[in-house]
Short mmCIF file of C-alpha atoms in Angstrom, two decimals:
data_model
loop_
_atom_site.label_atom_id
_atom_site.label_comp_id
_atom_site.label_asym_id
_atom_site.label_seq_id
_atom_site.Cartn_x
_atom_site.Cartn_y
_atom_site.Cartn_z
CA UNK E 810 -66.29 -53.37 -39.98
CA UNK E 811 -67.36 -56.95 -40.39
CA UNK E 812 -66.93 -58.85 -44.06
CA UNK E 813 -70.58 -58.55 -44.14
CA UNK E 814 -70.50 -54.75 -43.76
CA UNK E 815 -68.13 -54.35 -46.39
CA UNK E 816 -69.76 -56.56 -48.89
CA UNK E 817 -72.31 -54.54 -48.32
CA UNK E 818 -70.58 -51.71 -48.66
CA UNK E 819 -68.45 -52.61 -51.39
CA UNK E 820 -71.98 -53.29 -53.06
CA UNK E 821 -73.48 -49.80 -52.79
CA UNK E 822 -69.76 -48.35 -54.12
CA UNK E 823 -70.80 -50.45 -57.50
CA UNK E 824 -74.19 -49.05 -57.64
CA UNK E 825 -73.12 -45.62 -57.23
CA UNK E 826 -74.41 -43.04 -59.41
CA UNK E 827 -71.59 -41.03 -61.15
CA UNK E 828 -71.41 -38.05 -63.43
CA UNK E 829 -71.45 -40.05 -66.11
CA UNK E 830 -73.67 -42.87 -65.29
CA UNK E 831 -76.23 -41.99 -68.21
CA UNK E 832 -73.81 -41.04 -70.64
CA UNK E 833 -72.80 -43.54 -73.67
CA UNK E 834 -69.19 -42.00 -73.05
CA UNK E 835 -69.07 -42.97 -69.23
CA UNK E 836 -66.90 -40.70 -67.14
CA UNK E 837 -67.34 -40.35 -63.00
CA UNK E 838 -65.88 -37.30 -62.29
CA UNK E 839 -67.56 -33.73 -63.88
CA UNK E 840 -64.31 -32.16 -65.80
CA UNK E 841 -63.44 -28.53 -64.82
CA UNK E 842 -64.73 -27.89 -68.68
CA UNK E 843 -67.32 -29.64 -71.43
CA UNK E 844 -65.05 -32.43 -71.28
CA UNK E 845 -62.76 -34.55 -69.65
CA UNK E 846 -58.94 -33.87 -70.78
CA UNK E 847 -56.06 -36.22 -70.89
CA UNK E 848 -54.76 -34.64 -67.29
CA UNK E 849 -57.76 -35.08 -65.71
CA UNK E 850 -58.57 -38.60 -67.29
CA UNK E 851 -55.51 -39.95 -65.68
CA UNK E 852 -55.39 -37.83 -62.10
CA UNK E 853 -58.72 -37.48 -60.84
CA UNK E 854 -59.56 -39.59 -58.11
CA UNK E 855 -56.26 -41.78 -58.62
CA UNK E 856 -56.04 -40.94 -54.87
CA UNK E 857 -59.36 -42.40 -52.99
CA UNK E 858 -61.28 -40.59 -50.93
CA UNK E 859 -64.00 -42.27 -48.29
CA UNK E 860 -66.14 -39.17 -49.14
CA UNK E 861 -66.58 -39.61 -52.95
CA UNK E 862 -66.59 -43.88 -54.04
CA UNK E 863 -64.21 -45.49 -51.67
CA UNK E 864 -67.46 -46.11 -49.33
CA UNK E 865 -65.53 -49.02 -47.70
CA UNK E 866 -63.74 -46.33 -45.52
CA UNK E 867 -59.98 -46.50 -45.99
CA UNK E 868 -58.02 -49.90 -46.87
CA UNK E 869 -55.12 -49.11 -44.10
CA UNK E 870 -54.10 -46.02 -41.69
CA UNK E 871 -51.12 -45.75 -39.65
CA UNK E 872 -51.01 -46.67 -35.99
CA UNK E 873 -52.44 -44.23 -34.58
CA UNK E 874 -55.64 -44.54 -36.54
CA UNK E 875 -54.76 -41.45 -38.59
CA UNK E 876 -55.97 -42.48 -41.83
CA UNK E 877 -53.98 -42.81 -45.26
CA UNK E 878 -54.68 -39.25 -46.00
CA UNK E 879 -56.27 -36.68 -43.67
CA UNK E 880 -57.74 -32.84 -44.01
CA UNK E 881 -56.16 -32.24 -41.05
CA UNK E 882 -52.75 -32.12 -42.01
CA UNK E 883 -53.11 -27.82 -43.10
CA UNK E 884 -54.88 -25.37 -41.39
CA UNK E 885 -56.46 -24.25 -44.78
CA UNK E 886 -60.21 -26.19 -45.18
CA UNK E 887 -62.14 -26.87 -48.22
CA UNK E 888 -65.62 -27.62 -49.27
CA UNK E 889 -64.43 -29.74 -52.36
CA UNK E 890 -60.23 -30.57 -52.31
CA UNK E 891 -61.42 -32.86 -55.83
CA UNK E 892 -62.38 -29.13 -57.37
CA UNK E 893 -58.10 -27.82 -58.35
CA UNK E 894 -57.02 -28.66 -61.47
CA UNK E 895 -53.64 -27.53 -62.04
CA UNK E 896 -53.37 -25.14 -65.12
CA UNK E 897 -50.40 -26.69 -66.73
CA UNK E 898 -52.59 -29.88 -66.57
CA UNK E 899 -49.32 -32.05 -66.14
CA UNK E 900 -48.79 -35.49 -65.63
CA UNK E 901 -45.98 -37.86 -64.98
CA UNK E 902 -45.72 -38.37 -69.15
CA UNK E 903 -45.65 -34.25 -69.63
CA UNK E 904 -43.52 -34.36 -66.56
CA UNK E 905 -40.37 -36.63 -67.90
CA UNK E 906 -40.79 -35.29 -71.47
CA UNK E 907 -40.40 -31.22 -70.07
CA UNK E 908 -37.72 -32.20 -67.46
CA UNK E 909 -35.94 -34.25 -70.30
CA UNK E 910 -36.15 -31.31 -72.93
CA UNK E 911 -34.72 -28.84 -70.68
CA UNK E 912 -31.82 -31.03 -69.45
CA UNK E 913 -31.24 -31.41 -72.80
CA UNK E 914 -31.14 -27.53 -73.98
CA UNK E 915 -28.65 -26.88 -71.09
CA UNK E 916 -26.30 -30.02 -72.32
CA UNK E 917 -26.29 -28.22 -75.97
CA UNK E 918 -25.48 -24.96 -74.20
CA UNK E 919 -22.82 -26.22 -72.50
CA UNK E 920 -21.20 -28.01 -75.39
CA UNK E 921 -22.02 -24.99 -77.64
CA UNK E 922 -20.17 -22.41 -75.42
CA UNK E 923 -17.21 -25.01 -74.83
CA UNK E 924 -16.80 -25.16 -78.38
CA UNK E 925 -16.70 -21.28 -78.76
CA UNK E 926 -14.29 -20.92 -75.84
CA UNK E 927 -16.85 -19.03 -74.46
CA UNK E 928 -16.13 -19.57 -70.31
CA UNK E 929 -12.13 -18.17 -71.18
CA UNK E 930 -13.70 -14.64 -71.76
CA UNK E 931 -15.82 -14.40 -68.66
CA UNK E 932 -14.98 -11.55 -66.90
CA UNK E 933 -12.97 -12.37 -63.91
CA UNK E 934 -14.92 -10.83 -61.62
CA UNK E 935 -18.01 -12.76 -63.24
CA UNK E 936 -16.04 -15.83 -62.95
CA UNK E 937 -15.43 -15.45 -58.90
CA UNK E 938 -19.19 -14.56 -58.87
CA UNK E 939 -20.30 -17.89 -60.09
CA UNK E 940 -18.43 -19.19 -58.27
CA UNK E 941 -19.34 -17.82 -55.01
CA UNK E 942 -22.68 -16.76 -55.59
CA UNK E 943 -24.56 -18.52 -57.86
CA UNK E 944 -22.91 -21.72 -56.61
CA UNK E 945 -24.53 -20.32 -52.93
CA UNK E 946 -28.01 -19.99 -54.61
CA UNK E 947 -28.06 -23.67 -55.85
CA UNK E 948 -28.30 -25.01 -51.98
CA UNK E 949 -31.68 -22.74 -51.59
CA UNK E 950 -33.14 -23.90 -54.82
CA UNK E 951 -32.02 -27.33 -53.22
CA UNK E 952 -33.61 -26.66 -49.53
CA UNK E 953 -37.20 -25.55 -51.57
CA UNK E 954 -36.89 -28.57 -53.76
CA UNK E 955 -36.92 -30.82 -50.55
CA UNK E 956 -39.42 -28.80 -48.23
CA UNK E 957 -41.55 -29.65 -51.54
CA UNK E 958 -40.79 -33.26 -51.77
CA UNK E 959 -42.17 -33.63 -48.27
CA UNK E 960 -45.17 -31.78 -48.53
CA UNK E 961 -46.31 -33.62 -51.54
CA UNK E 962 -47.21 -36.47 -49.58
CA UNK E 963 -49.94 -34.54 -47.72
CA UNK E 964 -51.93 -33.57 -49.90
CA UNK E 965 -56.08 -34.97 -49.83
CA UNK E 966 -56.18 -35.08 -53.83
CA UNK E 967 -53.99 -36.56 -56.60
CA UNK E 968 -54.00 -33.03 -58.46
CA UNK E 969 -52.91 -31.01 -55.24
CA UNK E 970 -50.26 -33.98 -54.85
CA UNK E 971 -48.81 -33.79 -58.60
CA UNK E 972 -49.27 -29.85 -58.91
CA UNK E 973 -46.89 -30.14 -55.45
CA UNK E 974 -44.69 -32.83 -56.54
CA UNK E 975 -43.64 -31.55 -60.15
CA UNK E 976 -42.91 -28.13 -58.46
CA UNK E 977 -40.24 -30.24 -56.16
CA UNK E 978 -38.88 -31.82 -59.21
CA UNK E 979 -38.57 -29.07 -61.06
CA UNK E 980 -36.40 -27.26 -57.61
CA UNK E 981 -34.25 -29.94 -57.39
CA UNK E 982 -33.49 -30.90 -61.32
CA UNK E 983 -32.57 -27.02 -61.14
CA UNK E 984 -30.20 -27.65 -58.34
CA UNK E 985 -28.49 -30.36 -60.26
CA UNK E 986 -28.76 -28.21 -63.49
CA UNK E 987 -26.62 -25.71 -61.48
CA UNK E 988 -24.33 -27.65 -60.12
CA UNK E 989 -23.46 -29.77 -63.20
CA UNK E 990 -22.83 -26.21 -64.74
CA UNK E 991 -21.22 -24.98 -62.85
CA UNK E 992 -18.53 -27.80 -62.58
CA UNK E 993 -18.34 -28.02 -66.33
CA UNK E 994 -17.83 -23.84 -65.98
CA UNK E 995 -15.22 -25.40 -63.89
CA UNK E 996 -13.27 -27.12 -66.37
CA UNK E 997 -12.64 -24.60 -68.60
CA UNK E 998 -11.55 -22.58 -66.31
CA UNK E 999 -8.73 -23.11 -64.09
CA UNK E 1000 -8.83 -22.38 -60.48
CA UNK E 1001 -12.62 -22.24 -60.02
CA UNK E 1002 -13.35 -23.81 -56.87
CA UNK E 1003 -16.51 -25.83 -57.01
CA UNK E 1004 -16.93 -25.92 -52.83
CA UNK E 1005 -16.69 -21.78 -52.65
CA UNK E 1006 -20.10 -21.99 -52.97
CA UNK E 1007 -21.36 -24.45 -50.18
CA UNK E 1008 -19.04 -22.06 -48.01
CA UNK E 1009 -20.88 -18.90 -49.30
CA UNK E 1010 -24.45 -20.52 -48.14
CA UNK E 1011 -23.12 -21.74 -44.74
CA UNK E 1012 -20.62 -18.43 -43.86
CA UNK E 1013 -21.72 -15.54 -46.04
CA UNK E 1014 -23.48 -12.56 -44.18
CA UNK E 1015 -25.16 -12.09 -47.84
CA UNK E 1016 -26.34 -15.68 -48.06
CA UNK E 1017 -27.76 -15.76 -44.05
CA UNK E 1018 -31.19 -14.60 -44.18
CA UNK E 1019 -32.11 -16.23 -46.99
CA UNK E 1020 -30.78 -19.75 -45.65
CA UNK E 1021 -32.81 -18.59 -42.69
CA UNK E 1022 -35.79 -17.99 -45.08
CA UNK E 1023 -35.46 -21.45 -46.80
CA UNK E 1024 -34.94 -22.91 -43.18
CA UNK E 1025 -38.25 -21.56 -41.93
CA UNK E 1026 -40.02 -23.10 -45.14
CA UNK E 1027 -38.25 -26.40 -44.34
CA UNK E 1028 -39.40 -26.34 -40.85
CA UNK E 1029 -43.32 -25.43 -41.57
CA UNK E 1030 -45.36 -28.70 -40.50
CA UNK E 1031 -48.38 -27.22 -42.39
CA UNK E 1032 -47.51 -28.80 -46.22
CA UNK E 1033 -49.68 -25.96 -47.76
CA UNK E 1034 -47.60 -23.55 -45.76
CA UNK E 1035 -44.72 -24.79 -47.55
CA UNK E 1036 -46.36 -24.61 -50.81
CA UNK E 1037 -47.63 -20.84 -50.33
CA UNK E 1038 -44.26 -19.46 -48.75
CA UNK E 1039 -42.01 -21.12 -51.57
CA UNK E 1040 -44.57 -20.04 -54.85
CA UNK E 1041 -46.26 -16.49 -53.64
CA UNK E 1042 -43.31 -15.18 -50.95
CA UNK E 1043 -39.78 -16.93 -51.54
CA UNK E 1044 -39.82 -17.30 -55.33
CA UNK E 1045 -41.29 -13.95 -56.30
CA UNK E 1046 -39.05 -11.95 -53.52
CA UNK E 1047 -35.95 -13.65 -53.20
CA UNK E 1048 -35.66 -16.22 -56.24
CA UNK E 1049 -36.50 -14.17 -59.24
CA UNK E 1050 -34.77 -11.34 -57.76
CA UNK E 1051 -31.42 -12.95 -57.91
CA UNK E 1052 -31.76 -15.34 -60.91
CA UNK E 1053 -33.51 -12.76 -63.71
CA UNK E 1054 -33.39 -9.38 -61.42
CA UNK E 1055 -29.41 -9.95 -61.54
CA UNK E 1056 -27.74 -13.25 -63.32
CA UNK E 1057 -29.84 -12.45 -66.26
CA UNK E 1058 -29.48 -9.04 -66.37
CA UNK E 1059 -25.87 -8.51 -65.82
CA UNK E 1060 -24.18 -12.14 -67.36
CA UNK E 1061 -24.33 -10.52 -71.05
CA UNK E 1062 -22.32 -7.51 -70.13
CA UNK E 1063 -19.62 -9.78 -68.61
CA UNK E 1064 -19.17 -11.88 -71.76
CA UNK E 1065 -21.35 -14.48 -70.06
CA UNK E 1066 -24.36 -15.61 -72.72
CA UNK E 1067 -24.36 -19.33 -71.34
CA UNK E 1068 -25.79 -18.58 -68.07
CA UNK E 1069 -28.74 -17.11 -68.80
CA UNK E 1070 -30.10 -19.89 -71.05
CA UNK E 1071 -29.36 -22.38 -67.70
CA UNK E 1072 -30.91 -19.53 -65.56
CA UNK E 1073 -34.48 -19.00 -67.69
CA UNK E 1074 -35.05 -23.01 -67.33
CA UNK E 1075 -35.98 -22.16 -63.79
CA UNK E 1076 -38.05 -19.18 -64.72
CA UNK E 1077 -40.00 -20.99 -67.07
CA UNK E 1078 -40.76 -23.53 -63.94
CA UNK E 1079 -41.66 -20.67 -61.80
CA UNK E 1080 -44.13 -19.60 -64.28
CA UNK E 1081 -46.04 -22.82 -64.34
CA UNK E 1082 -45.72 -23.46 -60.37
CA UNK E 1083 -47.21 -19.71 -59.93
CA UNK E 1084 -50.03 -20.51 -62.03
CA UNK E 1085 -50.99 -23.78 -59.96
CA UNK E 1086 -50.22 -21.88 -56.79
CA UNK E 1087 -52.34 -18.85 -57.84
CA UNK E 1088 -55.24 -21.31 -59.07
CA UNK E 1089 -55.14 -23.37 -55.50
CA UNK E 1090 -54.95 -20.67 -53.44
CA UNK E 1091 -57.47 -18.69 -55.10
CA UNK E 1092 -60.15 -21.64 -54.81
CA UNK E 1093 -59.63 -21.97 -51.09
CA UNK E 1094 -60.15 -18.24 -50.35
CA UNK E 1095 -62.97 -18.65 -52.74
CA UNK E 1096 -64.54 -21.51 -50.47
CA UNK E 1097 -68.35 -20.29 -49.93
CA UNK E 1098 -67.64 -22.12 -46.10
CA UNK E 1099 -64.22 -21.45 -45.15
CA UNK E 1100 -62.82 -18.65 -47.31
CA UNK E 1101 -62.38 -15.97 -44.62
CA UNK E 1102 -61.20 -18.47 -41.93
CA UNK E 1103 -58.50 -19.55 -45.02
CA UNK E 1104 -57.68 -15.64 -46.04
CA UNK E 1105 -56.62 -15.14 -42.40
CA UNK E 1106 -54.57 -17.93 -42.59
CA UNK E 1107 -52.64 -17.51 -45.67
CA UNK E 1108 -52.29 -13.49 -44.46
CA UNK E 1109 -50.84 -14.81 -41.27
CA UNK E 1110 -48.47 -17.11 -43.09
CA UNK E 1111 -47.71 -14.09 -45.50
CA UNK E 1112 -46.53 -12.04 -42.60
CA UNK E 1113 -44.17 -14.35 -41.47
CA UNK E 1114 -42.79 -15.42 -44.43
CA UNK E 1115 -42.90 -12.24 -45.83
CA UNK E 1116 -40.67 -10.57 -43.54
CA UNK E 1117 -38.18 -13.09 -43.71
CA UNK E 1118 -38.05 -13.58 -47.43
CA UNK E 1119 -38.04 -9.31 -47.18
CA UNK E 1120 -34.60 -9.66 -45.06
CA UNK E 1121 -33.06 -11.70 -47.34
CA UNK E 1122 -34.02 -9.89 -50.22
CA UNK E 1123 -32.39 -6.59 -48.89
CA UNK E 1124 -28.91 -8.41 -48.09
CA UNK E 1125 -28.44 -9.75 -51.42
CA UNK E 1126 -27.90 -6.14 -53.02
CA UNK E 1127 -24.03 -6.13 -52.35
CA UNK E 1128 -24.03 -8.48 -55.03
CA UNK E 1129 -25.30 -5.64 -57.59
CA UNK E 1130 -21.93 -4.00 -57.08
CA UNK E 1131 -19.24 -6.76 -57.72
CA UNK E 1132 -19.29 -7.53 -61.51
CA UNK E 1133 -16.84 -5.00 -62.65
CA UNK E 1134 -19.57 -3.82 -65.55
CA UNK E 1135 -22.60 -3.02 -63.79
CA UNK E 1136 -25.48 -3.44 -66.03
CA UNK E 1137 -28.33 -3.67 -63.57
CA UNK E 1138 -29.52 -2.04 -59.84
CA UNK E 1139 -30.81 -3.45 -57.16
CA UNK E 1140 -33.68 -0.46 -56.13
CA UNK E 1141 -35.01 -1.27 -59.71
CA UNK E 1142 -34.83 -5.15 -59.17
CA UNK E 1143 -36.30 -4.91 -55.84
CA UNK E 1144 -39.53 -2.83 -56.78
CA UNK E 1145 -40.43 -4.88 -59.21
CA UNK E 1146 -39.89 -7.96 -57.15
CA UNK E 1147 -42.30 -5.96 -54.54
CA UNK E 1148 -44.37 -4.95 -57.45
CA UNK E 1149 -44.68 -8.63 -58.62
CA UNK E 1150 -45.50 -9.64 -55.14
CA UNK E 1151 -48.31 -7.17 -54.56
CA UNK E 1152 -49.78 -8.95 -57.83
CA UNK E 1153 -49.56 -12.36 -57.08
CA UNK E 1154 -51.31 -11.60 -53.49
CA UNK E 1155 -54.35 -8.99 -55.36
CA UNK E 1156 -54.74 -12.28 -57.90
CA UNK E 1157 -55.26 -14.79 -55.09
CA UNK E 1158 -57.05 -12.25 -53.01
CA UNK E 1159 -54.27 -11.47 -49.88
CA UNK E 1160 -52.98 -8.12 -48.85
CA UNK E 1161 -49.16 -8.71 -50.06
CA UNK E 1162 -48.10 -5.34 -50.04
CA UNK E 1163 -44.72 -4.94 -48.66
CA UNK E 1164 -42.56 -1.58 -47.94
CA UNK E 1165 -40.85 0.10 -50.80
CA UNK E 1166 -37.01 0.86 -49.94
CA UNK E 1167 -36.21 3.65 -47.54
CA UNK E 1168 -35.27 6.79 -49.78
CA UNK E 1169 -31.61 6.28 -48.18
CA UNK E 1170 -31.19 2.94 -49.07
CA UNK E 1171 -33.05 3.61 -52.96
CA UNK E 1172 -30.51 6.17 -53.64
CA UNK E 1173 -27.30 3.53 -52.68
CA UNK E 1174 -28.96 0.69 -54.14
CA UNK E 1175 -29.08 2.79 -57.35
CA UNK E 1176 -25.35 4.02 -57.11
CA UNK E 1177 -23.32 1.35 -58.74
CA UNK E 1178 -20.42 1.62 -56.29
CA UNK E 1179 -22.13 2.12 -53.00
CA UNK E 1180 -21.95 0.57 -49.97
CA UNK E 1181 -23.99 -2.38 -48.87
CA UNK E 1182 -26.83 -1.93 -47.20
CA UNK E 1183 -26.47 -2.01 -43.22
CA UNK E 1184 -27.88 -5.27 -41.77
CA UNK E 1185 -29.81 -3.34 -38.64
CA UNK E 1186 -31.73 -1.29 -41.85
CA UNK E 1187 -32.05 -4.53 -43.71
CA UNK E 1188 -33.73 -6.15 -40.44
CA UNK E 1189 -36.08 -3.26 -39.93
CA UNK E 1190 -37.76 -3.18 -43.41
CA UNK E 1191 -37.80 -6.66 -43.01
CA UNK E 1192 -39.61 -6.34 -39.19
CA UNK E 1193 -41.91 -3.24 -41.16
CA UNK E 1194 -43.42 -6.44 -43.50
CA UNK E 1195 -44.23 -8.68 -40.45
CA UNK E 1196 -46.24 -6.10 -38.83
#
């Protein structure tokens, strides 16, 4: 393009006509409602697009002549990327001022139980299970948090980019919130190794497939694939399964009233990264051009992810069976995880129906002292939600 071309063009960008171009309260982008909020104000069209004013064509591209940002970079398509909004309409402000409140909370529970003495009358076998276990879960919420970070970058729109990019924040502030925890769990307790856990993620059998889940999600060069197998498979299957289907549910009975309160930070997160999930996912299968090409995708995605996240699901329910009060099963756990991701799929408009729990399996799962379930059974549910 010469400088002649792009005066010119730079010319018709300024005589554009824009949403607002005949309103006394000028706006150039049509809000999702009857007007314009404070998220929108400050996201929409941050991030150019040739398409929409940026007539110029882009400033730079990489090398290759791949431009600055690209619809090719996910299999999913869309008529109109500028249409999301995320639901919990945040921003970098809202961002820092939520992250800050929460670290906050978990600082005054810490303090709070040290002052009670409260760690000294964990149950011991509580006490080896943080250690072990929920010190193991940190490096998954860690591994999501970073698939995240990197698939932020891709996205064609400032609002897919933030809803993306607060999501990884929240994973990896929850990592840190763990292990910060967990050392200062650490220091009123003699003994408590604070590397047990790293071990447990690399060594466990329990901890395997769902390092090989998080692995899978980490490997995905589709960013969108990343986003949809961490909020509508992983999370729902695998995450809330072990941090409110267990830790929540059993930490009382073992004298442990701390935990939770770190725990239900990350639930509230989940909560607001389902909703943007839900609300993207559900406007590409939507897509009056490309909604069927997009619901095969995301049911092809589902079926891979789904079966792993299902494997690692199964060999967590040992864990039901080592606190030495059991407060909590895993066959009840697991169908509502199932249940809850049969929802999520019927709200974005995906077949995410996966197989209940062999009647063998139910009945040990529900026995407090049973035996763990068999890895070869584990692996064929798990092979029964891929097909």
């Amino acid at each position: 393009m010469t400088m002649q071309d792009t005066a010119s063009a730079s010319a018709a960008a300024g005589a554009k006509t824009f949403p607002g171009s005949d309103s006394r309260r000028y706006n150039y982008f049509e809000p999702k409602g009857r007007k314009a909020t404070h998220y929108e104000d400050v996201t929409v069209d941050v991030q150019p697009d040739p398409e929409r004013y940026l007539l110029q064509n882009w400033i730079i591209s990489f090398g290759d002549g791949t431009p600055t940002y690209s619809k090719d970079w996910t299999a999913l398509k869309c008529a109109d990327w500028h249409g999301f909004r995320a639901p919990d309409q945040e921003w970098e402000r809202t961002h820092y001022q939520r992250q800050s409140t929460i670290v906050g909370m978990i600082q005054n529970v810490v303090e709070n139980a040290r002052r009670a003495g409260a760690p000294q009358r964990f149950d011991k076998a509580w006490v080896t299970l943080l250690q072990n276990h929920v010190g193991a879960f940190k490096h998954a919420e860690y591994g999501l948090g970073t698939a995240l970070m990197r698939a932020q970058r891709y996205g064609y729109t400032q609002m897919v980019n933030n809803a993306i990019l607060t999501n990884a924040s929240y994973k990896l502030r929850f990592a840190q919130d763990l292990t910060l925890y967990l050392a200062e769990v650490g220091s009123d307790i003699g003994g408590f190794d604070l590397d047990a856990g790293k071990a447990h993620w690399l060594d466990d059998p329990i901890w395997q497939p769902c390092r090989e889940a998080v692995e899978h999600i980490r490997a995905a060069t589709d960013f969108l694939e990343q986003y949809f197998a961490v909020n509508l498979v992983f999370e729902p299957l695998v995450g809330e399964l072990f941090r409110s289907g267990f830790v929540m549910q059993v930490a009382a009975a073992q004298n442990d009233f701390s935990t939770p309160s770190v725990i239900s930070a990350a639930e509230a997160d989940y909560e607001r990264n389902l909703a943007n999930g839900v609300e993207l996912f559900a406007l590409l299968l939507r897509d009056p051009v490309h909604g069927e090409a997009n619901r095969d995708m995301l049911q092809s995605w589902f079926a891979h992810h789904g079966g792993l996240a299902m494997k690692a699901a199964l060999q967590l329910q040992p864990l039901w069976s080592l606190p030495r009060v059991k407060a909590a099963s895993f066959a009840e756990a697991f169908e509502r995880a199932r249940n809850r991701v049969a929802a999520i799929g019927r709200e974005v408009g995906i077949d995410a129906d996966l197989p209940a729990l062999p009647p063998v399996e139910a009945v040990q799962a529900a026995t407090p002292n049973a035996a763990p379930v068999a890895a070869p059974a584990a692996a064929a549910v798990a092979g029964a939600a891929a097909e």
